[in-house]
Amino acid sequence: MIGKVIGAFVGDKLAKQTSGLGGAGGAALGVIAASVLRRMSLPAMLALGAGGYVAKKVMEKRSASKDAPASETTTTTASTTDREAA
């Protein structure tokens, strides 16, 4: 019982940070996740955690690569402007 309450609380907090998922939906997701985790084996939990970590790193790398060309363009434009002024 306490596991379901904790799962609902954590799911609600995660739902508030995630777009497209409301508080009640997150609470339900937390209860379901707690039930699923209780039935999983240790190697499956470790694989799930490692997969989540890798997915997070890939998403961060993609967002960084999307932001990088914009900052390089700004730097190039600023240095070109400096040369033209001199």
CSV table of C-alpha atoms in Angstrom, one decimal:
chain,number,residue,atom,x,y,z
A,1,MET,CA,0.0,0.0,0.0
A,2,ILE,CA,2.7,2.5,0.9
A,3,GLY,CA,4.5,1.6,-2.3
A,4,LYS,CA,1.5,2.7,-4.4
A,5,VAL,CA,1.3,6.0,-2.5
A,6,ILE,CA,5.0,6.7,-3.0
A,7,GLY,CA,4.7,5.7,-6.6
A,8,ALA,CA,1.7,8.0,-7.1
A,9,PHE,CA,3.6,10.9,-5.4
A,10,VAL,CA,6.7,10.4,-7.6
A,11,GLY,CA,4.6,10.0,-10.7
A,12,ASP,CA,2.7,13.2,-9.9
A,13,LYS,CA,5.9,15.2,-9.5
A,14,LEU,CA,7.4,13.8,-12.7
A,15,ALA,CA,4.1,14.6,-14.6
A,16,LYS,CA,4.4,18.2,-13.6
A,17,GLN,CA,7.8,18.4,-15.3
A,18,THR,CA,6.7,16.6,-18.4
A,19,SER,CA,4.6,18.2,-21.0
A,20,GLY,CA,1.5,16.4,-22.2
A,21,LEU,CA,1.0,14.5,-19.0
A,22,GLY,CA,-1.3,15.8,-16.2
A,23,GLY,CA,-1.0,15.2,-12.4
A,24,ALA,CA,-3.6,12.5,-12.2
A,25,GLY,CA,-2.1,10.7,-15.3
A,26,GLY,CA,1.4,10.9,-13.7
A,27,ALA,CA,0.0,9.5,-10.4
A,28,ALA,CA,-1.5,6.6,-12.3
A,29,LEU,CA,1.7,6.0,-14.2
A,30,GLY,CA,3.6,6.0,-10.9
A,31,VAL,CA,1.3,3.3,-9.4
A,32,ILE,CA,1.7,1.2,-12.5
A,33,ALA,CA,5.5,1.7,-12.6
A,34,ALA,CA,5.8,0.6,-8.9
A,35,SER,CA,3.8,-2.5,-9.6
A,36,VAL,CA,5.9,-3.4,-12.7
A,37,LEU,CA,9.2,-2.7,-10.8
A,38,ARG,CA,8.1,-5.0,-8.0
A,39,ARG,CA,7.7,-7.9,-10.5
A,40,MET,CA,11.0,-7.3,-12.4
A,41,SER,CA,14.2,-9.2,-11.8
A,42,LEU,CA,17.4,-7.4,-10.8
A,43,PRO,CA,19.1,-7.7,-14.2
A,44,ALA,CA,16.0,-6.4,-15.9
A,45,MET,CA,16.0,-3.3,-13.6
A,46,LEU,CA,19.7,-2.7,-14.2
A,47,ALA,CA,19.1,-3.0,-18.0
A,48,LEU,CA,16.2,-0.6,-17.7
A,49,GLY,CA,18.3,1.9,-15.7
A,50,ALA,CA,21.3,1.7,-18.1
A,51,GLY,CA,19.0,2.1,-21.1
A,52,GLY,CA,17.5,5.2,-19.6
A,53,TYR,CA,20.9,6.6,-18.9
A,54,VAL,CA,22.1,6.0,-22.5
A,55,ALA,CA,18.8,7.5,-23.8
A,56,LYS,CA,19.3,10.6,-21.7
A,57,LYS,CA,22.9,11.1,-22.9
A,58,VAL,CA,21.9,10.7,-26.5
A,59,MET,CA,19.1,13.3,-26.1
A,60,GLU,CA,21.5,15.7,-24.4
A,61,LYS,CA,24.1,15.2,-27.2
A,62,ARG,CA,21.4,15.8,-29.9
A,63,SER,CA,20.2,19.0,-28.2
A,64,ALA,CA,23.8,20.2,-27.8
A,65,SER,CA,24.6,19.6,-31.5
A,66,LYS,CA,21.5,21.5,-32.5
A,67,ASP,CA,22.6,24.5,-30.3
A,68,ALA,CA,26.2,24.4,-31.4
A,69,PRO,CA,25.9,25.6,-35.0
A,70,ALA,CA,23.8,28.6,-33.9
A,71,SER,CA,26.6,29.7,-31.5
A,72,GLU,CA,29.3,29.1,-34.1
A,73,THR,CA,27.4,31.3,-36.6
A,74,THR,CA,27.1,34.1,-34.1
A,75,THR,CA,30.9,33.9,-33.3
A,76,THR,CA,31.7,33.9,-37.0
A,77,THR,CA,29.5,36.8,-37.7
A,78,ALA,CA,31.0,38.8,-34.8
A,79,SER,CA,34.6,38.1,-35.9
A,80,THR,CA,33.7,39.0,-39.6
A,81,THR,CA,32.2,42.3,-38.4
A,82,ASP,CA,35.3,43.0,-36.3
A,83,ARG,CA,37.5,42.5,-39.4
A,84,GLU,CA,35.3,44.7,-41.6
A,85,ALA,CA,35.4,47.5,-39.0
A,86,ALA,CA,39.2,47.4,-38.8
